[in-house]
PDB file of C-alpha atoms in Angstrom:
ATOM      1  CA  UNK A  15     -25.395 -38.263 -23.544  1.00 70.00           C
ATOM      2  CA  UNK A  16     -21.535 -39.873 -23.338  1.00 79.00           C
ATOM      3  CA  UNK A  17     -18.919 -39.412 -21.307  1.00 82.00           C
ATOM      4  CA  UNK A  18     -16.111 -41.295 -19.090  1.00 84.00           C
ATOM      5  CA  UNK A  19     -15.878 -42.185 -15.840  1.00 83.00           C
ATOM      6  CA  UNK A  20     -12.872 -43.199 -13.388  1.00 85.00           C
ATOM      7  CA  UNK A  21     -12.806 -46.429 -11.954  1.00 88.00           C
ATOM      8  CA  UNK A  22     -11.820 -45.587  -8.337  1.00 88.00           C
ATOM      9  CA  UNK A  23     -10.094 -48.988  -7.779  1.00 88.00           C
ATOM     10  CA  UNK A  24      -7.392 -48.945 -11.210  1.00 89.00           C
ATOM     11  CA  UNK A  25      -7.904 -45.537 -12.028  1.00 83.00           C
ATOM     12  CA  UNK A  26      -8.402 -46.342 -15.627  1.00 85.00           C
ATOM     13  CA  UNK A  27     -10.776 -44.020 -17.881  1.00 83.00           C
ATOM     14  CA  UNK A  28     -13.754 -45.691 -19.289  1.00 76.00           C
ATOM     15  CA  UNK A  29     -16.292 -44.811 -22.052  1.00 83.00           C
ATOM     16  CA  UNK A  30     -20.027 -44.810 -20.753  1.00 80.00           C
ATOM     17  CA  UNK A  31     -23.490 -43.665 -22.390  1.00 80.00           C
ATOM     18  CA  UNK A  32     -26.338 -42.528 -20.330  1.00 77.00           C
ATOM     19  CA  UNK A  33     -28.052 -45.748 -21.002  1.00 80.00           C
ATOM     20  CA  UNK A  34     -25.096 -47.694 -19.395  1.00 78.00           C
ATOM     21  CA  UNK A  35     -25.921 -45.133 -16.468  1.00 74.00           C
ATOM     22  CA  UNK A  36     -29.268 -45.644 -15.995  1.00 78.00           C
ATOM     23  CA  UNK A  37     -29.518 -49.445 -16.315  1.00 75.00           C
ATOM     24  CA  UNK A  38     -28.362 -50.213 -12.644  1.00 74.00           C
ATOM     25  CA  UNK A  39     -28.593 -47.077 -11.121  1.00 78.00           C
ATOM     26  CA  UNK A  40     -24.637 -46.545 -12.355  1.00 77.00           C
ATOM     27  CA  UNK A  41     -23.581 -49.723 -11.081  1.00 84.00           C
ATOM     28  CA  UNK A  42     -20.824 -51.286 -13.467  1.00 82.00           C
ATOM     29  CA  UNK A  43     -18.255 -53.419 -13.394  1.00 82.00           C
ATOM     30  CA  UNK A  44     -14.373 -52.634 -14.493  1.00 83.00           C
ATOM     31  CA  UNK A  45     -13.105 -54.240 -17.119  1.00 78.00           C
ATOM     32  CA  UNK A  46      -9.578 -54.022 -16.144  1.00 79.00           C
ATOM     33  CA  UNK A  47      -9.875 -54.918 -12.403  1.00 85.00           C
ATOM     34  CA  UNK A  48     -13.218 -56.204 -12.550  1.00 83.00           C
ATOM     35  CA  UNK A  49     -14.180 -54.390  -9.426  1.00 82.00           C
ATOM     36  CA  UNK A  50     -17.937 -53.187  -9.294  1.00 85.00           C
ATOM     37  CA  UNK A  51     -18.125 -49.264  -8.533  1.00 83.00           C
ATOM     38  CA  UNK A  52     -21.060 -46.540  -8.768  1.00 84.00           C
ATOM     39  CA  UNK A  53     -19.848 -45.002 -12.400  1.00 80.00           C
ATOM     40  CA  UNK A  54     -22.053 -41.536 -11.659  1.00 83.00           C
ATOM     41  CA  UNK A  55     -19.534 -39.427  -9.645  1.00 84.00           C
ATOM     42  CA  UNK A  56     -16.580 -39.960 -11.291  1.00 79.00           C
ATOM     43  CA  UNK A  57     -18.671 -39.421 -14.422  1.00 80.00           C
ATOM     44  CA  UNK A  58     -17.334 -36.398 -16.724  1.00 82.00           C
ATOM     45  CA  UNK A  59     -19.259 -35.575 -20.214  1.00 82.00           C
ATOM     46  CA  UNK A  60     -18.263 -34.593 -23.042  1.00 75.00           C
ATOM     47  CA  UNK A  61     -19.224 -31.775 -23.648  1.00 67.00           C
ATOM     48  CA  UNK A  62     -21.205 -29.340 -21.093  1.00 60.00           C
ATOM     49  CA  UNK A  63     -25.040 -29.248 -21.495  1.00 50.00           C
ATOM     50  CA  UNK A  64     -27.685 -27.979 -19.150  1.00 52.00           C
ATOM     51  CA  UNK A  65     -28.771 -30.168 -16.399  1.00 50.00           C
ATOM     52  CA  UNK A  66     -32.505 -31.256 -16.080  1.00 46.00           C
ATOM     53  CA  UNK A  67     -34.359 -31.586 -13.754  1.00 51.00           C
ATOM     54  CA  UNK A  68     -35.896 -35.375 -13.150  1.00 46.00           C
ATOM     55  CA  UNK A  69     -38.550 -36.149 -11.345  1.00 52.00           C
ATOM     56  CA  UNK A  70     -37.224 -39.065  -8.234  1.00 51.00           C
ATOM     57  CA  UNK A  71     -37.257 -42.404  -9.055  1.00 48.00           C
ATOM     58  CA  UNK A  72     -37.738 -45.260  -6.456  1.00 52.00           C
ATOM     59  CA  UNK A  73     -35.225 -47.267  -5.669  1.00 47.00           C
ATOM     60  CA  UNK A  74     -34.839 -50.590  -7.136  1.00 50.00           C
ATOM     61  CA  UNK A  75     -33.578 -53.957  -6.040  1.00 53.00           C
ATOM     62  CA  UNK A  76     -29.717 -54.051  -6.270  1.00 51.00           C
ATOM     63  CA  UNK A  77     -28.452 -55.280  -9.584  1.00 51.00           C
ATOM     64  CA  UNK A  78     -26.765 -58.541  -9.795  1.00 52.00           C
ATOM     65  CA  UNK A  79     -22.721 -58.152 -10.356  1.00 50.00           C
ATOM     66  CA  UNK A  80     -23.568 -60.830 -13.485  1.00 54.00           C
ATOM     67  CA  UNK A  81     -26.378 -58.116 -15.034  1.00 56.00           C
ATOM     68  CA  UNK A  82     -23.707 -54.643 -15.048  1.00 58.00           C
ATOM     69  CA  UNK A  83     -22.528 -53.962 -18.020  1.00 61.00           C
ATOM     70  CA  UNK A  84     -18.800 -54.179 -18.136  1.00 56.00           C
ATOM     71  CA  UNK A  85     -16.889 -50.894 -19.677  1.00 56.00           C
ATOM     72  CA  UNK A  86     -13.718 -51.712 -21.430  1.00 57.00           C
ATOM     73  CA  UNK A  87     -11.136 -49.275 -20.998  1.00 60.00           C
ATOM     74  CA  UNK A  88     -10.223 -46.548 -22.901  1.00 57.00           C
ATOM     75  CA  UNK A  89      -7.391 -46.598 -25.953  1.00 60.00           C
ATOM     76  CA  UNK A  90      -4.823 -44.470 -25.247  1.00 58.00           C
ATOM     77  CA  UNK A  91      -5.787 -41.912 -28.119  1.00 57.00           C
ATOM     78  CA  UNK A  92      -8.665 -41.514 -26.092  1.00 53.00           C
ATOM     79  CA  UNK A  93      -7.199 -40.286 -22.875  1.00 55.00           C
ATOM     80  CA  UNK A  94      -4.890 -38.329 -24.637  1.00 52.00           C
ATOM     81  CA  UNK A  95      -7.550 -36.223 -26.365  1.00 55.00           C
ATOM     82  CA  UNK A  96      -9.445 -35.792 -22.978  1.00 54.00           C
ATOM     83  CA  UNK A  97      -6.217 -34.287 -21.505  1.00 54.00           C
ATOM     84  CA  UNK A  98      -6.223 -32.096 -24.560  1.00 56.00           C
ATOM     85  CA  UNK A  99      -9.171 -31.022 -23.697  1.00 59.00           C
ATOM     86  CA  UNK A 100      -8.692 -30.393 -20.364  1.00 60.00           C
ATOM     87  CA  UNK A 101      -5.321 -28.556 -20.671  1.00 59.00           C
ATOM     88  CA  UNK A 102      -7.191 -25.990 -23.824  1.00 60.00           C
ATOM     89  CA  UNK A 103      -9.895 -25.423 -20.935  1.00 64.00           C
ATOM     90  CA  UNK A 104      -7.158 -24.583 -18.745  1.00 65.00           C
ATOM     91  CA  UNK A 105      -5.418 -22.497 -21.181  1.00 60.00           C
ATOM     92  CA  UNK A 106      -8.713 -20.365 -21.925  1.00 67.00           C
ATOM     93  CA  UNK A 107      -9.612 -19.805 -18.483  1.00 66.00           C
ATOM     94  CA  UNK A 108      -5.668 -18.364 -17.869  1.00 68.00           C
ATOM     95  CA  UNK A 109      -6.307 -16.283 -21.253  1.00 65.00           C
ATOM     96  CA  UNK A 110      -9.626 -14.919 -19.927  1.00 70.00           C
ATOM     97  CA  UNK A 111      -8.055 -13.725 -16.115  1.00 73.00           C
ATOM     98  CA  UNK A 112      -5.170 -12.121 -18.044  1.00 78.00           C
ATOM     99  CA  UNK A 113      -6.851  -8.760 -18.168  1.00 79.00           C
ATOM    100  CA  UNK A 114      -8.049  -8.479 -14.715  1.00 79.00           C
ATOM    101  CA  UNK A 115      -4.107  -9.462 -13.497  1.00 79.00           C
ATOM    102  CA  UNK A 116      -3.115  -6.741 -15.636  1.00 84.00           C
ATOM    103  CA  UNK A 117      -5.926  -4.203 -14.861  1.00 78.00           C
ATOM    104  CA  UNK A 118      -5.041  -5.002 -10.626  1.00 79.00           C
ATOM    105  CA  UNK A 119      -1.229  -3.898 -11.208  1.00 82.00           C
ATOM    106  CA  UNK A 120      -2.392  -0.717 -13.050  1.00 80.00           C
ATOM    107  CA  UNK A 121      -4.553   0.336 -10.379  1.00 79.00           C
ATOM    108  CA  UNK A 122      -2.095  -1.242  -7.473  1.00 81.00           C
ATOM    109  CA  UNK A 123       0.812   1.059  -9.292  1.00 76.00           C
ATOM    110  CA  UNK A 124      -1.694   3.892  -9.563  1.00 73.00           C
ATOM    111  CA  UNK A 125      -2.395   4.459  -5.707  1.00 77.00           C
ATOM    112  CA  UNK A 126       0.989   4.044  -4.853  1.00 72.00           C
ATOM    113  CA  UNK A 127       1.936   6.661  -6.992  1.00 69.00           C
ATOM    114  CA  UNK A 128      -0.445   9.092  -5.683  1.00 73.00           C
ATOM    115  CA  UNK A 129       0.115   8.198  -1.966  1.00 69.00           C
ATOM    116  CA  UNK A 130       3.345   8.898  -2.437  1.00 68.00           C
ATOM    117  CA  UNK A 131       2.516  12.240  -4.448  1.00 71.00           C
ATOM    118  CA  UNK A 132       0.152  12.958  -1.061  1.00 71.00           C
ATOM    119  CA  UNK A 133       3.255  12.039   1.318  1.00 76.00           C
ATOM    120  CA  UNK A 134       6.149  13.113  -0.372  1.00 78.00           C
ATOM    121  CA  UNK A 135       7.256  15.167   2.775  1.00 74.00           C
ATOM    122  CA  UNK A 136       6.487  12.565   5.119  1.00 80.00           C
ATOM    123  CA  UNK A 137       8.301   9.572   3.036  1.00 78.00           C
ATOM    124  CA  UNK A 138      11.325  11.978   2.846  1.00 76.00           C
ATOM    125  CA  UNK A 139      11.645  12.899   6.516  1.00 77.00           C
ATOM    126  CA  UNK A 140      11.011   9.531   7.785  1.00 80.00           C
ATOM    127  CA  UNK A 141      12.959   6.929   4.966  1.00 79.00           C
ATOM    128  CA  UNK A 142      15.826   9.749   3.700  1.00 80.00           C
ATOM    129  CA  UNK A 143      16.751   6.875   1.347  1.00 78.00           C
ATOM    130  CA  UNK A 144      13.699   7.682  -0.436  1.00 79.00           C
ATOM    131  CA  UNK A 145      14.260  11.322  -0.986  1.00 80.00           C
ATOM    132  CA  UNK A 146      16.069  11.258  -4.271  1.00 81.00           C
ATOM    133  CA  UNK A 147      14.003   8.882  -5.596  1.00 83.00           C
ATOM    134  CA  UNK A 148      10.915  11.415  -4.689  1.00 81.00           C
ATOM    135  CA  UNK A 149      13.156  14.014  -5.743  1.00 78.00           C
ATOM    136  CA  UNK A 150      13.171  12.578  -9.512  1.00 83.00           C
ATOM    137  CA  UNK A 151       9.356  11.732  -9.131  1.00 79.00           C
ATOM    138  CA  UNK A 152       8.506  15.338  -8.412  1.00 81.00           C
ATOM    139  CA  UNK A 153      10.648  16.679 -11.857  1.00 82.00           C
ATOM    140  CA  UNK A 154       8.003  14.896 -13.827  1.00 81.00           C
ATOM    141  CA  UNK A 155       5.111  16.129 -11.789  1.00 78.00           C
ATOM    142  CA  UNK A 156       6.473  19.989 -11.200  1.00 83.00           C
ATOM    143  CA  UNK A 157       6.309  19.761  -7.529  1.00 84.00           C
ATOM    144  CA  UNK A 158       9.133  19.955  -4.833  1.00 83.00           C
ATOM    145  CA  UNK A 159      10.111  17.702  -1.667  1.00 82.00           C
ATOM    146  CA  UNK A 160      10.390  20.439   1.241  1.00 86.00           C
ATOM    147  CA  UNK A 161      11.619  19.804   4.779  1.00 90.00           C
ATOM    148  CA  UNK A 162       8.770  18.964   7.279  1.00 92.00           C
ATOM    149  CA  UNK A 163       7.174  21.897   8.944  1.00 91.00           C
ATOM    150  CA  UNK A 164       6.079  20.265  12.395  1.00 92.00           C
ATOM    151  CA  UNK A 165       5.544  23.691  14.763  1.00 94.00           C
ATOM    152  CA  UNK A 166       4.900  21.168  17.721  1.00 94.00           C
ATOM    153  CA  UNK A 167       8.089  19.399  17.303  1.00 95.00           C
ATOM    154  CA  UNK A 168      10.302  22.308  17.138  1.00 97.00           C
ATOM    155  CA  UNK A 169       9.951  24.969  19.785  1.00 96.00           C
ATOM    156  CA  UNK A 170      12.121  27.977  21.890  1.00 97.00           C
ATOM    157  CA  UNK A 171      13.662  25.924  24.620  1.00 96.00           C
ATOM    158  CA  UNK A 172      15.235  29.456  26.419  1.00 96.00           C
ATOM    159  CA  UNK A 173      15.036  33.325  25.112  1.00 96.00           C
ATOM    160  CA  UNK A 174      15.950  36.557  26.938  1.00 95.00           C
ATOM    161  CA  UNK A 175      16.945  40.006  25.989  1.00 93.00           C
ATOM    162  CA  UNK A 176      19.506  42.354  27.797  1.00 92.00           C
ATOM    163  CA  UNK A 177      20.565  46.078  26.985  1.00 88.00           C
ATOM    164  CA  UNK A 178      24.308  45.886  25.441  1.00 85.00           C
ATOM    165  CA  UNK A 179      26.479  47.793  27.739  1.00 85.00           C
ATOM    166  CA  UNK A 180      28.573  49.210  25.120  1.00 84.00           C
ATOM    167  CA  UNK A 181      25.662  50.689  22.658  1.00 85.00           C
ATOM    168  CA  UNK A 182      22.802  52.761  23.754  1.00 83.00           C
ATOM    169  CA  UNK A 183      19.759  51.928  22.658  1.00 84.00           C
ATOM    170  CA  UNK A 184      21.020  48.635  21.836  1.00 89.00           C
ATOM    171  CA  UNK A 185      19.678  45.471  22.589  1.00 91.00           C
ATOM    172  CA  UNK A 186      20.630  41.675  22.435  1.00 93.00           C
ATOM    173  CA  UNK A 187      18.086  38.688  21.878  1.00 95.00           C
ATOM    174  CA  UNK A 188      19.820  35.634  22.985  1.00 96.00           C
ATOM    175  CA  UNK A 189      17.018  32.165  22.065  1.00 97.00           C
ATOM    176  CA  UNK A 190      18.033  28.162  22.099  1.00 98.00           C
ATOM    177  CA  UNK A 191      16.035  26.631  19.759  1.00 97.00           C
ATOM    178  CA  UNK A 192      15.624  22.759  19.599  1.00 98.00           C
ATOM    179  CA  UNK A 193      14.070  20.222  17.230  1.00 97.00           C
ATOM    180  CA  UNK A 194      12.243  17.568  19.626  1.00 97.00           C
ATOM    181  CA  UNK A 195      11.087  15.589  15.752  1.00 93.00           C
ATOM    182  CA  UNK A 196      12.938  12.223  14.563  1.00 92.00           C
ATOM    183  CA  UNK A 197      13.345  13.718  11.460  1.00 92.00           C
ATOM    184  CA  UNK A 198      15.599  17.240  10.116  1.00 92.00           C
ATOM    185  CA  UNK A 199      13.085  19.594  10.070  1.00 95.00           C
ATOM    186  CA  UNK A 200      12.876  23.293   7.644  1.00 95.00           C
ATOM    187  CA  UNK A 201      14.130  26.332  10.003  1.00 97.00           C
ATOM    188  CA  UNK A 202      11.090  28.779  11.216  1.00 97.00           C
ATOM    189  CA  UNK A 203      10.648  32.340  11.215  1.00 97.00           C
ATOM    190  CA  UNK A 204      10.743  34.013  14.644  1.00 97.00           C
ATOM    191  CA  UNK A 205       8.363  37.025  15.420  1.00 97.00           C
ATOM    192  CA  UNK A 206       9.564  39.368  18.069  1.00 96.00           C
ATOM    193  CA  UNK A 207       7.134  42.028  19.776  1.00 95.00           C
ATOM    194  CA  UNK A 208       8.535  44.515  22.288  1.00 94.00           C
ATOM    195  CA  UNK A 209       6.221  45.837  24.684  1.00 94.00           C
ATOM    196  CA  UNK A 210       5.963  48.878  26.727  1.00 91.00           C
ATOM    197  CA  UNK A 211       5.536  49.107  30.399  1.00 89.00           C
ATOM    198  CA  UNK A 212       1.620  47.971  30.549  1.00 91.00           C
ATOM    199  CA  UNK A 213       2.488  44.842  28.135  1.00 90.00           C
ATOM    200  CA  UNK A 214       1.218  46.833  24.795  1.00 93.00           C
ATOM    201  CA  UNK A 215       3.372  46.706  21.576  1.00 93.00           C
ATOM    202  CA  UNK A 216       5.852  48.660  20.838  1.00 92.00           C
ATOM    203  CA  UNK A 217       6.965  47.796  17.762  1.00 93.00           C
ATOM    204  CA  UNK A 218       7.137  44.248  15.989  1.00 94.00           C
ATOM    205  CA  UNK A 219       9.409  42.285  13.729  1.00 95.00           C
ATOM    206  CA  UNK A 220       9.893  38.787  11.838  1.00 96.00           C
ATOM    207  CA  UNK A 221      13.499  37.041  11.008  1.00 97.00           C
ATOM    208  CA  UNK A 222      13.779  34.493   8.172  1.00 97.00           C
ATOM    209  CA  UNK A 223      16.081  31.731   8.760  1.00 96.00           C
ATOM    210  CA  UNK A 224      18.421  33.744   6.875  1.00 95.00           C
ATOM    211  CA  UNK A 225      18.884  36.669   9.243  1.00 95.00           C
ATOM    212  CA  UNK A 226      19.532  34.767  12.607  1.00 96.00           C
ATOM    213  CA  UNK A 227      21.275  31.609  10.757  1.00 95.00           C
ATOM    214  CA  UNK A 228      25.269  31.470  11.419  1.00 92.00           C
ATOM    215  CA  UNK A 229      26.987  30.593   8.329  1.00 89.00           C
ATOM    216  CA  UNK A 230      27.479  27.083   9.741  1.00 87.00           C
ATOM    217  CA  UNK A 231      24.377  26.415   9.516  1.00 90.00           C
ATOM    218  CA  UNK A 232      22.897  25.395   6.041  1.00 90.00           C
ATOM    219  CA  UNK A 233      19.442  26.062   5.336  1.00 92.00           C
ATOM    220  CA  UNK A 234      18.601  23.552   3.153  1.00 88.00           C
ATOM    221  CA  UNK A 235      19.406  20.710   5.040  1.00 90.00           C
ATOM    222  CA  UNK A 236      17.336  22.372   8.092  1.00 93.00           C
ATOM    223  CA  UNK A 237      17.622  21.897  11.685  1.00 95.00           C
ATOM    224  CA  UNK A 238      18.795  18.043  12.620  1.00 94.00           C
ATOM    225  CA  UNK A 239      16.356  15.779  14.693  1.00 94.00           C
ATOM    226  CA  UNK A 240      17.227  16.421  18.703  1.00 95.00           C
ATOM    227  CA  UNK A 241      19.619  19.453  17.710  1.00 96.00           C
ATOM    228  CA  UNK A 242      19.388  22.594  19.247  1.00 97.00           C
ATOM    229  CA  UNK A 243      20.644  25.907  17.929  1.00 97.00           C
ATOM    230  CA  UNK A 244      21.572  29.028  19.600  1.00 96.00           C
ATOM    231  CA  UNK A 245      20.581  32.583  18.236  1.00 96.00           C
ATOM    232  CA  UNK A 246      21.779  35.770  19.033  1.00 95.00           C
ATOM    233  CA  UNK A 247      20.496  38.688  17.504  1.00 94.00           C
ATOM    234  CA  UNK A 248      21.725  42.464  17.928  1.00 92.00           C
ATOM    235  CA  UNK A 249      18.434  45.283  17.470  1.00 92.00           C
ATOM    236  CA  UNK A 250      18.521  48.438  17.450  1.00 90.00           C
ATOM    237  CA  UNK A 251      15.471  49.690  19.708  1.00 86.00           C
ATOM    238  CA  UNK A 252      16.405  53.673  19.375  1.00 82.00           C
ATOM    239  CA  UNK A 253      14.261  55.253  21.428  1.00 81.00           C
ATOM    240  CA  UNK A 254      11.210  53.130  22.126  1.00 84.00           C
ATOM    241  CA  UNK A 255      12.569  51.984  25.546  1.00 84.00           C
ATOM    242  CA  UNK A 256      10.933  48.193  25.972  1.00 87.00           C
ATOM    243  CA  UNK A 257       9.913  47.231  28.772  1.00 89.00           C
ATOM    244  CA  UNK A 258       9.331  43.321  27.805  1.00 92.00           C
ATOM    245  CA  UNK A 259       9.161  41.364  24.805  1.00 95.00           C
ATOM    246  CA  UNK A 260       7.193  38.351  23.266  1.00 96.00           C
ATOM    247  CA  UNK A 261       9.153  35.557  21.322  1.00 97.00           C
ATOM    248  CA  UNK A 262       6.874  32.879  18.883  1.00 97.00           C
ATOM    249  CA  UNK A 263       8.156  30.460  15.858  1.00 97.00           C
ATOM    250  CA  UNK A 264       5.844  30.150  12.883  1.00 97.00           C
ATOM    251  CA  UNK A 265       6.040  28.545   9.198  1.00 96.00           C
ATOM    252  CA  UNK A 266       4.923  30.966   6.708  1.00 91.00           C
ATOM    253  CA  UNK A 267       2.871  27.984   4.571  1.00 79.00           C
ATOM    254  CA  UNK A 268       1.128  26.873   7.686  1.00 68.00           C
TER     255      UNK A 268
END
């Protein structure tokens, strides 16, 4: 077996067999700086080979400095070729985690794409930088980026109904609504139930944004976060004569 070893003193690169190894138990002596050093750790082979196991040896007298063989340094040529071949082992070993770097991104890009398929709505309300960026995402995937839909960030701060004066049988619905979210938020649907004297229904009803909304108001940009918004609605009860009602928000898709 050959190899080199590294005087630890100069740092110069030395040829050294395996019987130059074993002869003194590694001891040798430098032939540059003449300093006596243990050859064994520094000791690199040339080429890789399986290691054996040896049975332990008893430990000799200490060599003589004037018995260890004296290693000459290397010629240049020499060390360059070892660098060679350390810089191609280098090389391969970049070549080989290549396709692991490149397999990580793919599956890195992968779950970011789907969390953000999963929180489209949630990205949009909270970072509305992002929303035209999701926007563009979703015409590739067929899907849409709707306002949020919280129902327990959004309620009916105040409601009441009173008879008009001027219309029989006429009645006006008069509710403050008020988004308590950080974030705009889609207007809901409002289900009124009069009820009769003994709390039963009378009769029921549901208004999309689009029958209490003032034209102000635009419904695709929904209801700002901490805004309130007043309603006023005019119903025609004809003869049913309500004795109370019952006021509730609700999202259709929830």
């Amino acid at each position: 077996m050959r190899g080199t070893t590294l005087c630890p003193n100069c740092k110069t690169r030395f040829k050294i067999n395996e019987a130059q190894l074993e002869s003194h138990l590694g001891m040798v002596r430098c032939g540059h700086c003449l300093q006596t050093f243990d050859a064994r750790p520094g000791f690199v082979p040339d080429k890789p080979h399986p290691q054996l196991e040896l049975p332990m040896l008893e430990t000799p007298d200490s060599p003589s400095l004037s018995s260890l063989p004296v290693l000459q340094p290397m010629t240049l040529a020499e060390q360059v070729a070892i660098v060679e071949d350390e810089d191609a082992s280098a090389y391969q070993s970049k070549l080989r985690s290549w396709p692991w770097v490149i397999a990580s991104l793919l599956l890195t890009l992968l779950i970011l794409a789907q969390s953000a398929y999963f929180f489209r709505i949630e990205l949009a309300a909270r970072m509305p930088g992002l929303k035209p960026v999701l926007i563009s995402y979703c015409l590739v995937l067929k899907c849409t980026v709707p306002l949020p839909q919280k129902t327990d960030l959004i309620g009916i701060e105040s409601s009441d109904i009173e008879a008009d004066p001027n219309q029989e049988n006429q009645i006006n619905l008069n509710a403050l609504l008020r988004n308590r979210a950080p974030f705009a938020q889609a207007f809901p649907n409002l289900e009124l139930t009069l009820n009769d004297v003994q709390d039963k229904p009378l009769a029921r009803r549901i208004f999309k944004p689009t029958d209490y909304l003032p034209s102000s108001e635009s419904q695709a940009t929904g209801l700002p976060p901490g805004r309130e918004l007043a309603i006023k609605l005019h119903l025609d009860t004809q003869d049913l004569k309500p004795m109370g009602y019952r006021l509730v928000l609700f999202y259709p898709n929830t």
